[in-house]
Coordinates of C-alpha atoms in Angstrom, one line a residue:
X1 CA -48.0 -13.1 -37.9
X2 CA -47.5 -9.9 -39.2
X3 CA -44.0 -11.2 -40.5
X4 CA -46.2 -14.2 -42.9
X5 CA -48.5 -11.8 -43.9
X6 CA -45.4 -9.5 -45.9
X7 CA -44.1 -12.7 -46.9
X8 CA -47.0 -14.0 -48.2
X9 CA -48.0 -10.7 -50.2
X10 CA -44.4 -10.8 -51.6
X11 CA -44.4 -14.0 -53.0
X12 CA -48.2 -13.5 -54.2
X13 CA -46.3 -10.9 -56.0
X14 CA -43.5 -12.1 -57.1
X15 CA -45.0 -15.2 -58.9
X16 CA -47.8 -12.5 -60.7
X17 CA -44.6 -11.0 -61.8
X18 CA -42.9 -14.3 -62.9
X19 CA -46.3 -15.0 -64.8
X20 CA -46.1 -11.6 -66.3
X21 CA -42.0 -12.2 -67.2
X22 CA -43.1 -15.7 -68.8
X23 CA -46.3 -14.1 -71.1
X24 CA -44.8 -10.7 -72.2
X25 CA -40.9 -11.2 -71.8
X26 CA -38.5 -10.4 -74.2
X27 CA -35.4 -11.9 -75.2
X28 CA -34.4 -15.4 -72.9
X29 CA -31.4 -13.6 -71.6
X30 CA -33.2 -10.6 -70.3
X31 CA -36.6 -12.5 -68.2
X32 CA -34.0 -15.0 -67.0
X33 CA -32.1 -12.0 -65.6
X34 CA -35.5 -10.7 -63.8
X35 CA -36.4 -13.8 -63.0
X36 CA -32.8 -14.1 -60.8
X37 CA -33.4 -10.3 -59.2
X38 CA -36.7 -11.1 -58.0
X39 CA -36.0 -14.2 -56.3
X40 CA -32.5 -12.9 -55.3
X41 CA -33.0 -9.8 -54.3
X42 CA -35.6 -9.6 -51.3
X43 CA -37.8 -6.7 -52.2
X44 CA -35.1 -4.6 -55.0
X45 CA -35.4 -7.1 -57.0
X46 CA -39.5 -6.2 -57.5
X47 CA -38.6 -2.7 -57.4
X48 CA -36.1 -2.7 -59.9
X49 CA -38.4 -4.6 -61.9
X50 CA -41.1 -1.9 -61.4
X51 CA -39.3 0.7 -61.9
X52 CA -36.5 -0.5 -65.5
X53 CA -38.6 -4.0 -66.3
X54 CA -41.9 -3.8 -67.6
X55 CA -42.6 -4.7 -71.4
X56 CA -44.2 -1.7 -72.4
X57 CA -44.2 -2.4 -75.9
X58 CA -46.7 -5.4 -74.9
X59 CA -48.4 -3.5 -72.5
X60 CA -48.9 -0.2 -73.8
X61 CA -49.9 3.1 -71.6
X62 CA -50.7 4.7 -74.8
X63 CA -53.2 4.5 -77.2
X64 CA -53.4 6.6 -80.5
X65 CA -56.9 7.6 -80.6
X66 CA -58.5 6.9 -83.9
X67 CA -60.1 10.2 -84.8
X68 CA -61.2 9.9 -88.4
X69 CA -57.9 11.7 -89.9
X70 CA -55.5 9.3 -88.3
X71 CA -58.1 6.5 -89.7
X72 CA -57.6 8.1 -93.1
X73 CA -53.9 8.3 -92.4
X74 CA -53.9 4.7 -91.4
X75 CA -55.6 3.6 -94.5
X76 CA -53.4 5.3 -96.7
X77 CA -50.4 4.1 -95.4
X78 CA -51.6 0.4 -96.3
X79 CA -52.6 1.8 -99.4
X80 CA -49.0 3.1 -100.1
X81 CA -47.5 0.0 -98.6
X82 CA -49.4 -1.9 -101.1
X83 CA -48.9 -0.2 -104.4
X84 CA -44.2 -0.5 -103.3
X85 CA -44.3 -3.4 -105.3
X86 CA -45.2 -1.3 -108.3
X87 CA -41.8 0.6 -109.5
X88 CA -42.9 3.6 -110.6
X89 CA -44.4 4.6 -106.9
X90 CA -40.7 5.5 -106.0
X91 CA -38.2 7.8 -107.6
X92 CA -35.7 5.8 -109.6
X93 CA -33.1 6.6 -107.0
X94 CA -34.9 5.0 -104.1
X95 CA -35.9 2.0 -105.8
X96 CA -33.3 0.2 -105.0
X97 CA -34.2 0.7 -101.5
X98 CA -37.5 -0.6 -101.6
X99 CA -37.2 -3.1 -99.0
X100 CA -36.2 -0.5 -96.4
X101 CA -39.0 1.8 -97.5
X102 CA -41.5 -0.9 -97.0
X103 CA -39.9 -1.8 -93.4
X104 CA -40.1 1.4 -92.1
X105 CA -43.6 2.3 -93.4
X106 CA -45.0 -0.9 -92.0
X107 CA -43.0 -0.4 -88.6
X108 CA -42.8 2.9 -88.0
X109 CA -46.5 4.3 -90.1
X110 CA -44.7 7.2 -91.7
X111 CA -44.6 7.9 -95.0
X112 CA -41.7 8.9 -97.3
X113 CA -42.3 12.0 -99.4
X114 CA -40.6 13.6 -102.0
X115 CA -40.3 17.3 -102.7
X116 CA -38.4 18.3 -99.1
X117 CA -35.7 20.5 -98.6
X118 CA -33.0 19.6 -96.4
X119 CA -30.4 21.4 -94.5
X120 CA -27.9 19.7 -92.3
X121 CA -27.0 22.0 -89.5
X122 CA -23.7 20.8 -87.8
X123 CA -23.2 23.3 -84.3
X124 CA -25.3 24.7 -81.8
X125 CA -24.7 28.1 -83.2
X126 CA -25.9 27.6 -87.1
X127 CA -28.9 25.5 -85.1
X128 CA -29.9 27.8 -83.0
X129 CA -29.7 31.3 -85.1
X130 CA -31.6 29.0 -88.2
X131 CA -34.5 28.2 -85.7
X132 CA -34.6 31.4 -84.0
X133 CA -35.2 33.6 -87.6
X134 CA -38.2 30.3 -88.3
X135 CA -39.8 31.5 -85.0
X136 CA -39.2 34.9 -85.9
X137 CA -41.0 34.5 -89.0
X138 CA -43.7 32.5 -87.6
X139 CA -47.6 33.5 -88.9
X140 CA -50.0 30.7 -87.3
X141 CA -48.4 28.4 -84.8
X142 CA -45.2 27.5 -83.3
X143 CA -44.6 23.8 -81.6
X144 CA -41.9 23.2 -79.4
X145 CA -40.7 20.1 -78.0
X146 CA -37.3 19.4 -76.1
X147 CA -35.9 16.8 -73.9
X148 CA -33.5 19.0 -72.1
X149 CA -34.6 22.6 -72.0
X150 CA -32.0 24.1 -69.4
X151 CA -31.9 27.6 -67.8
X152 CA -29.8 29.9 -69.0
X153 CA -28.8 32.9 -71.6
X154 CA -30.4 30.5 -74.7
X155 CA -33.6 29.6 -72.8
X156 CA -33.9 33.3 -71.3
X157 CA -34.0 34.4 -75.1
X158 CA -36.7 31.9 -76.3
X159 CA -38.9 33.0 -73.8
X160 CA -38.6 36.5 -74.6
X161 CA -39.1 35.8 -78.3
X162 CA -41.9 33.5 -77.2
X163 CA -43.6 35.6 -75.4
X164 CA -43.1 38.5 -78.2
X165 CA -45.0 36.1 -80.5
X166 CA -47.7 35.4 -78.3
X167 CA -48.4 39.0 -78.0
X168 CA -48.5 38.9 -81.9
X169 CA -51.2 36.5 -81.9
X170 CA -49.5 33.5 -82.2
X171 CA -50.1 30.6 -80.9
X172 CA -47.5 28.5 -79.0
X173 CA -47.5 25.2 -77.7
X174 CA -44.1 23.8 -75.5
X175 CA -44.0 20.5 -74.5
X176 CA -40.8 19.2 -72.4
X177 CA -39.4 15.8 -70.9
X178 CA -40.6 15.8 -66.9
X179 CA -37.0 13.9 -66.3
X180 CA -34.8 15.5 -69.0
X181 CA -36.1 19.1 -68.1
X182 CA -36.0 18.3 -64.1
X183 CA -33.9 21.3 -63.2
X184 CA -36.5 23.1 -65.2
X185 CA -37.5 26.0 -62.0
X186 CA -40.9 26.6 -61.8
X187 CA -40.5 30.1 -62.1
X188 CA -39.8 29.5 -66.0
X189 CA -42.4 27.8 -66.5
X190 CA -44.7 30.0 -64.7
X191 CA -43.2 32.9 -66.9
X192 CA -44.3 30.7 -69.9
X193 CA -47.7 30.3 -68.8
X194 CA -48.7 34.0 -67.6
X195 CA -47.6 35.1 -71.3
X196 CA -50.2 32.6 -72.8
X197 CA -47.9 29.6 -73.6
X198 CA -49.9 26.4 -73.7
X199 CA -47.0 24.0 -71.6
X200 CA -47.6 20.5 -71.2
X201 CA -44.6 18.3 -69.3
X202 CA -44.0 14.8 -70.7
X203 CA -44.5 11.8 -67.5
X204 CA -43.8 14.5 -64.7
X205 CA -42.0 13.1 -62.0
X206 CA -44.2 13.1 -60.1
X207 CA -45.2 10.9 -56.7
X208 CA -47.5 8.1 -57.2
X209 CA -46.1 7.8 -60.9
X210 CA -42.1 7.8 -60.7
X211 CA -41.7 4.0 -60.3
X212 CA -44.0 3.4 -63.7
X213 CA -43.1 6.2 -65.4
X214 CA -38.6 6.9 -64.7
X215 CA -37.5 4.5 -67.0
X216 CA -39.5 5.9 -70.2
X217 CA -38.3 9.2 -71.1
X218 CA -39.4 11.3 -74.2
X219 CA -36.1 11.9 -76.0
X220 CA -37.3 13.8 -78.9
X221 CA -36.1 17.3 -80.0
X222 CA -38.9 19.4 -82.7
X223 CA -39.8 22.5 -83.5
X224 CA -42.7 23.1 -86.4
X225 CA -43.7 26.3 -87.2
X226 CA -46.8 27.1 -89.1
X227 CA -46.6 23.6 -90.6
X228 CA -44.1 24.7 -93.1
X229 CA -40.7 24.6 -91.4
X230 CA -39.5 22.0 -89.1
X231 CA -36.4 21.0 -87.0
X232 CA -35.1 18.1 -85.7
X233 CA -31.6 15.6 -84.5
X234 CA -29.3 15.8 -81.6
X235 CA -29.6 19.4 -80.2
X236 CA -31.4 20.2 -76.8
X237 CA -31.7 23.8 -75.3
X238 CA -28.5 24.6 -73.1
X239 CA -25.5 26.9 -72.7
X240 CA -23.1 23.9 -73.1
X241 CA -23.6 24.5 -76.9
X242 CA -22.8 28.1 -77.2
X243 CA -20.8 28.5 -74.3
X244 CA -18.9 25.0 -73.5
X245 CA -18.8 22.8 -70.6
X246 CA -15.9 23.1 -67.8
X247 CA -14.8 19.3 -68.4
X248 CA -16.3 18.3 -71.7
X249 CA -15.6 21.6 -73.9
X250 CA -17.9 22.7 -76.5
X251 CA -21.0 20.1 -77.1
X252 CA -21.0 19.6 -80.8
X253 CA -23.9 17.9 -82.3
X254 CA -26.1 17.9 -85.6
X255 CA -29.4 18.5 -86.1
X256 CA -31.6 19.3 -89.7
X257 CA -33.7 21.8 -90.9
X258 CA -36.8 20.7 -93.4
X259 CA -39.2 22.3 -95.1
X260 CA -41.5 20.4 -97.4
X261 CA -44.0 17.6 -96.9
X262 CA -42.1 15.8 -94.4
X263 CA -42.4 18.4 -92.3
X264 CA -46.3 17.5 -91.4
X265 CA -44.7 14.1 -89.9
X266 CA -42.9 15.9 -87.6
X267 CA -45.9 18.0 -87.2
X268 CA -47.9 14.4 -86.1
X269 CA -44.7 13.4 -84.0
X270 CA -45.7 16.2 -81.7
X271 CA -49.3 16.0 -82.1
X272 CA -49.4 12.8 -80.7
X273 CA -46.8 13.7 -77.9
X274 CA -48.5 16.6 -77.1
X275 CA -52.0 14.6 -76.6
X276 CA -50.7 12.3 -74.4
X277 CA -48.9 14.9 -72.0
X278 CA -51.5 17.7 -72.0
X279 CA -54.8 15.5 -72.9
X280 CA -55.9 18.0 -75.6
X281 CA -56.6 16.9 -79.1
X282 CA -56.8 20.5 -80.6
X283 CA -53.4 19.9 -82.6
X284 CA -54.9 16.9 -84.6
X285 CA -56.9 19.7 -86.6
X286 CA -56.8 20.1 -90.2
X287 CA -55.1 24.1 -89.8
X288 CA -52.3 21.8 -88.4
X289 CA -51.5 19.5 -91.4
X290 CA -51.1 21.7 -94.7
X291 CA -51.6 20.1 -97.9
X292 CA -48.2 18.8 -99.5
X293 CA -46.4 21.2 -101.5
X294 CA -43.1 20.2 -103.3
X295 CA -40.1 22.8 -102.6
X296 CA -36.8 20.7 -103.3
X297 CA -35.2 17.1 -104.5
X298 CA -35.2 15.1 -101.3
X299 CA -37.2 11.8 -100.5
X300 CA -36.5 11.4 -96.8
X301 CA -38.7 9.7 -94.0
X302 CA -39.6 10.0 -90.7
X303 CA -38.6 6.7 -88.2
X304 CA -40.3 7.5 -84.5
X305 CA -40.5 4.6 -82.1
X306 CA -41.4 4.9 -78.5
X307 CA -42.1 2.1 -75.5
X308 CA -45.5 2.4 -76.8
X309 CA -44.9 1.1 -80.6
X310 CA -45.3 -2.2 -82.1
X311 CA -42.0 -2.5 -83.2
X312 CA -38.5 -1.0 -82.0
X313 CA -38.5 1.0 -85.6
X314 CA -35.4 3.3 -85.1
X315 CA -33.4 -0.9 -84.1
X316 CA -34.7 -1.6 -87.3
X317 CA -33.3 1.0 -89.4
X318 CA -30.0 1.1 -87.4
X319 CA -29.9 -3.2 -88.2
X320 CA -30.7 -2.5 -92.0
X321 CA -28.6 -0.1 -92.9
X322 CA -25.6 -1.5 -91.7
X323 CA -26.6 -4.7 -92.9
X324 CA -27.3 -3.5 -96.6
X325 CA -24.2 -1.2 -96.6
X326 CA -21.7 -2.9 -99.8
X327 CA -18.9 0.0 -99.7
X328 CA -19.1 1.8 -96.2
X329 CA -21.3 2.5 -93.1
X330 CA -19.9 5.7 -91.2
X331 CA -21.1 6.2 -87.7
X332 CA -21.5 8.8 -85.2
X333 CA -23.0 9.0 -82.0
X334 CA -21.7 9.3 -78.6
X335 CA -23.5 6.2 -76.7
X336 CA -22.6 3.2 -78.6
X337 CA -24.2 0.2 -77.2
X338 CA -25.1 -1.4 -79.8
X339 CA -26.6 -5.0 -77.7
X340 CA -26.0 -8.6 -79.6
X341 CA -28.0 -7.8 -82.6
X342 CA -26.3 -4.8 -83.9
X343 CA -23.0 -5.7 -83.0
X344 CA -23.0 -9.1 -84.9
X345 CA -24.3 -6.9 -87.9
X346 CA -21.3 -4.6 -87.7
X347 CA -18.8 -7.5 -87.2
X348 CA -20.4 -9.2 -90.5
X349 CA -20.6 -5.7 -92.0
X350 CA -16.8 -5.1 -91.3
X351 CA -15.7 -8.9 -91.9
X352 CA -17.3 -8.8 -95.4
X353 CA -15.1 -5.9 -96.0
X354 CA -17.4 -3.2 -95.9
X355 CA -15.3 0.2 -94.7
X356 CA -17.3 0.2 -91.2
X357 CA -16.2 3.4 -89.0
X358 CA -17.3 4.4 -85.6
X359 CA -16.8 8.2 -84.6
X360 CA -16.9 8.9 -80.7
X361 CA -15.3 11.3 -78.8
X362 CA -12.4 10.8 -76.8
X363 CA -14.5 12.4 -73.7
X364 CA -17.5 11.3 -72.1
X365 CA -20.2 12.7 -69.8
X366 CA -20.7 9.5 -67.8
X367 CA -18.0 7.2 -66.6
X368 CA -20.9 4.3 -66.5
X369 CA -21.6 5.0 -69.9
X370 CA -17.8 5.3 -71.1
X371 CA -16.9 2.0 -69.6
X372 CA -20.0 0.3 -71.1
X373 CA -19.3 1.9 -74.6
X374 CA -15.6 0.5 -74.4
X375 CA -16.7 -2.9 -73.0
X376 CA -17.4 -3.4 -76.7
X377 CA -14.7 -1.9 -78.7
X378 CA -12.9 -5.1 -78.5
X379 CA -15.1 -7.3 -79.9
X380 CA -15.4 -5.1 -83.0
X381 CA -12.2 -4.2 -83.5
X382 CA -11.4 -8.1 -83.8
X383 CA -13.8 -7.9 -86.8
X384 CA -12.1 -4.6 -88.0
X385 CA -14.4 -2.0 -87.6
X386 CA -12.1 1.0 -87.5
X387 CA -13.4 3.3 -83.7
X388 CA -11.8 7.2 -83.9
X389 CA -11.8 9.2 -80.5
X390 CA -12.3 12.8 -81.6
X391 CA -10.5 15.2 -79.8
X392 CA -12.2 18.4 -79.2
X393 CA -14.9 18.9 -77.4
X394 CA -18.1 16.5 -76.5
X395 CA -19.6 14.7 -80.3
X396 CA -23.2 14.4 -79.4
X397 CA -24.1 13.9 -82.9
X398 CA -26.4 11.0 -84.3
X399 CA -25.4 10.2 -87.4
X400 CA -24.8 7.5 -90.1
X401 CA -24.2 7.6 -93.5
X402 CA -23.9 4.2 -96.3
X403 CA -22.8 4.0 -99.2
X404 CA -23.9 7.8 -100.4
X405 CA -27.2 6.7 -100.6
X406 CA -28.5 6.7 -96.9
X407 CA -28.4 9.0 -94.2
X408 CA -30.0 9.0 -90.4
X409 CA -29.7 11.9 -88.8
X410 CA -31.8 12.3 -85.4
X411 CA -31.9 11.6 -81.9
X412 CA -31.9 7.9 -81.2
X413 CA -28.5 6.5 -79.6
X414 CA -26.9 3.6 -80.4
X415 CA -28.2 1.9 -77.4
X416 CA -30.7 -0.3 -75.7
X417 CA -32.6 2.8 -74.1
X418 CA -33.0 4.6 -77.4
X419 CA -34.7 1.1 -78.9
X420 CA -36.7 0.0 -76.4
X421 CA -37.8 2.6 -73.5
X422 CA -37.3 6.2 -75.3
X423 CA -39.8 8.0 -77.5
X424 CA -36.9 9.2 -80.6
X425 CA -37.1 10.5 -83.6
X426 CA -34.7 10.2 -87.0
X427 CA -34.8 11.1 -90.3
X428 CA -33.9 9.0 -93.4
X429 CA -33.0 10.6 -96.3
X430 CA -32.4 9.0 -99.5
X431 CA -29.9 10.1 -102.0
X432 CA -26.4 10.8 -102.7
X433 CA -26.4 14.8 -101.9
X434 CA -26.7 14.5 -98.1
X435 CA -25.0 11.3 -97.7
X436 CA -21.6 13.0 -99.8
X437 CA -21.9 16.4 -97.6
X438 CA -21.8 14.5 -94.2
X439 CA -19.3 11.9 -95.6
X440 CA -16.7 14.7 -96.3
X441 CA -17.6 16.0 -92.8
X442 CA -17.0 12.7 -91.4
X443 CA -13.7 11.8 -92.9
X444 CA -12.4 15.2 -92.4
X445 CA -13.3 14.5 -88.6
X446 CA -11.8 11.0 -89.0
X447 CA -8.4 12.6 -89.5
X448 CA -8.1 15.0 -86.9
X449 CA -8.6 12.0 -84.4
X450 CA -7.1 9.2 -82.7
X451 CA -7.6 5.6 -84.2
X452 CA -7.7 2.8 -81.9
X453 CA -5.4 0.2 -82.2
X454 CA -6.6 -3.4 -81.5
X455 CA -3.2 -4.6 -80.7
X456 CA -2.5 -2.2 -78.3
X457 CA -6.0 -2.1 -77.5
X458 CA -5.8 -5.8 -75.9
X459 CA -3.0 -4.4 -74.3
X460 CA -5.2 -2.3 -71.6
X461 CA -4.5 -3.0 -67.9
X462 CA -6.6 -5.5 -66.3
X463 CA -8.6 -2.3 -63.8
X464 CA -10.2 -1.0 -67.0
X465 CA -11.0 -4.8 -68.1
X466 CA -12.9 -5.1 -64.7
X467 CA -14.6 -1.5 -65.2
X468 CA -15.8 -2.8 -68.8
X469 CA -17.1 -5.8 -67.6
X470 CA -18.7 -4.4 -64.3
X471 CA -20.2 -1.4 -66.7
X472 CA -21.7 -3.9 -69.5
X473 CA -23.9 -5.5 -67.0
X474 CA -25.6 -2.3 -66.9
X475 CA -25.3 -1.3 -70.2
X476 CA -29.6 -2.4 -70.6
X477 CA -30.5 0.3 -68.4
X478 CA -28.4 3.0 -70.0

């Protein structure tokens, strides 16, 4: 009796969850997939459902409350969206680029702005000592917001200058990933809170919530301070940047420093982040948002997607640059997975004889995720995109640069998670200074490395075909 009973509940279940798969699923592919696990699978395939399945882009567990400033916002981003068609809304430069404008204003609700200053920082070193003199400097408010924050000589020194600035009067505000920042003890945290640190963690892993909230992880990396100075791209907090990692060597990565108007979309990045983790809606205030005040040549936007958003913006601006790129489309970014969208643009990219490079590094922290990434090198190198392995140390840039008028730099992979389940963050910039600077960065990389050959390539044993092929089925939940 007691033996119907689970069975009954689990197919009562099972075909709520089929219903659900057949309303909200995505691609055919992927709810046939679930559809197999669940009926497969006796019990896993639910929980495995529950836990890396669920739409959540249909069903959203977060709402932007409309306070009357993000109304206004709102309203004046349809305003803006509306007067694109008109030329003279966009600096001549950018006009050309109208179409991607538009498609990330409608998508992602940013707007572009003009007037920014923008500073590539390209190592953990430059990164760190360039935020650590903002937060020196700080007046009014400092907002913090990392992924991984890990323990160690870097994190022991932003709490003391934390805490230093508290005792100033300033206010701080520190919001972290509850998975990323795991290993996070709570005697740090405790130490932030005694010295009047407001700290909010983002979905805590907490019981009762880890099967709804694991698979949707807040990716982002931000620092505003004082609404004039911002910081954003690949870098968390950890020793592995200053100090190196046993296996992997130095992590190298890039990150940006902006100052300017743009910086109050970072400023609402966080905002929202920080209203959803701690429930306060303090940081929506005007003192928060300064009016716009021009202080160099850049027009650059902000692209933030999450789980939550209409539309998988940061997939969108990945798909459209490569498939508007006429000369080149450099890449980097250690977690290339790019899923059959992206990839066919690459191929058509690279076949239409566009120079298309992919910059990796010859190391990886994850053998899943280095089997997976390789499980598609063949395919593009057929099509001749060109794939370097750079030598020294672990590239955990995200970068990519077309045709010296466009570059992305941020913290969105190249993969499924960054699209669909992370909350990331990238900046677009528009205009040949940037694009040139990183370009003669990325060629100069380029030639230190080792280019892979697709003859030789096919050549691989048949073990690492079986590895590719076992690691792709994964590749969704990486």
């Amino acid at each position: 009796m007691f033996l119907t009973v689970l069975v009954v509940l689990y197919l009562i279940t099972a075909i709520g969850l089929v219903m659900g798969l057949l309303v909200n699923g995505a691609r055919p592919t992927k709810t046939l997939a679930w559809l197999l696990a669940i009926f497969t699978i006796p019990v896993g395939g639910i929980l495995f459902y529950f836990v890396l399945g669920r739409n959540k882009r249909k069903n959203k567990f977060f709402e932007l409350k409309k306070t009357p400033g993000i109304s206004k916002y709102l309203n004046k981003v349809d305003n803006y969206y509306r007067k694109l068609d008109e030329e003279k809304v966009l600096p001549e430069h950018v006009r050309e680029q109208v179409k991607l404008v538009k498609l990330l204003t409608k998508s992602s609700k940013f707007l572009p702005s003009a007037g920014n200053a923008l500073f590539p920082l390209k190592n953990g070193p430059s990164t760190y000592a360039a935020i650590f003199d903002a937060l020196e400097n700080a007046k009014k408010y400092i907002h913090i917001q990392y992924y991984i924050f890990e323990e160690g000589e870097l994190a022991d020194n932003f709490l003391q200058l934390l805490k230093r600035k508290v005792k100033e009067g300033i206010k701080v505000r520190f919001l972290y990933d509850g998975f990323g920042s795991w290993e996070l003890s709570r005697a740090f945290i405790q130490s932030l809170e005694s010295s009047g640190i407001e700290v909010a963690s983002f979905l805590p892993m907490r019981f009762g919530k880890f099967l709804s909230s694991l698979n949707y992880r807040n990716h982002r990396k931000i620092v505003v301070v004082d609404g004039k100075i911002g910081f954003t791209g690949g870098i968390n907090i950890s020793d592995k940047y200053i100090k190196g990692d046993p296996d992997l060597g130095m992590w190298l990565d890039t990150h940006l420093m902006i100052k300017g108007p743009l910086v109050r979309s970072l400023q609402a990045v966080f905002a929202m982040d920080w209203c959803f983790a701690s429930g306060k809606e303090d940081v929506f205030s005007a003192e928060h948002f300064l009016e716009e005040t021009s202080v160099g040549q850049s027009f650059a936007q902000v692209v933030a997607s999450g789980p939550d958003s209409d539309f998988a913006s940061i997939r969108q601006l990945y798909f459209s640059i490569v498939n508007s790129a006429t000369q080149y489309v450099y890449i980097i970014n250690p977690y290339i997975v790019p899923g059959e969208a992206l990839l066919e643009a690459l191929q058509v990219c690279a076949l239409a004889g566009v120079d298309v490079r992919l910059l990796l590094s010859s190391k990886s922290d994850s053998l899943l995720v280095k089997w997976s990434v390789r499980s598609y090198f063949e395919d593009m190198l057929r099509a001749g995109v060109k794939i370097y392995l750079y030598p020294e140390g672990f590239l955990h840039s995200k970068v990519i640069i077309s045709d010296d008028r466009l570059t992305s730099i941020g913290t969105a992979n190249l993969d499924v998670r960054s699209f669909e389940q992370n909350y990331e963050i990238n900046v677009l910039t528009y205009g040949k200074a940037m694009a040139c600077e990183l370009k003669k960065d990325f060629i100069r990389d380029c030639e230190i490395s080792s280019q892979i050959d697709y003859n030789e390539f096919k050549k691989r044993p048949l073990n690492e075909r079986l590895k590719e092929g076992a690691a792709k089925i994964f590749s969704p939940l990486l």
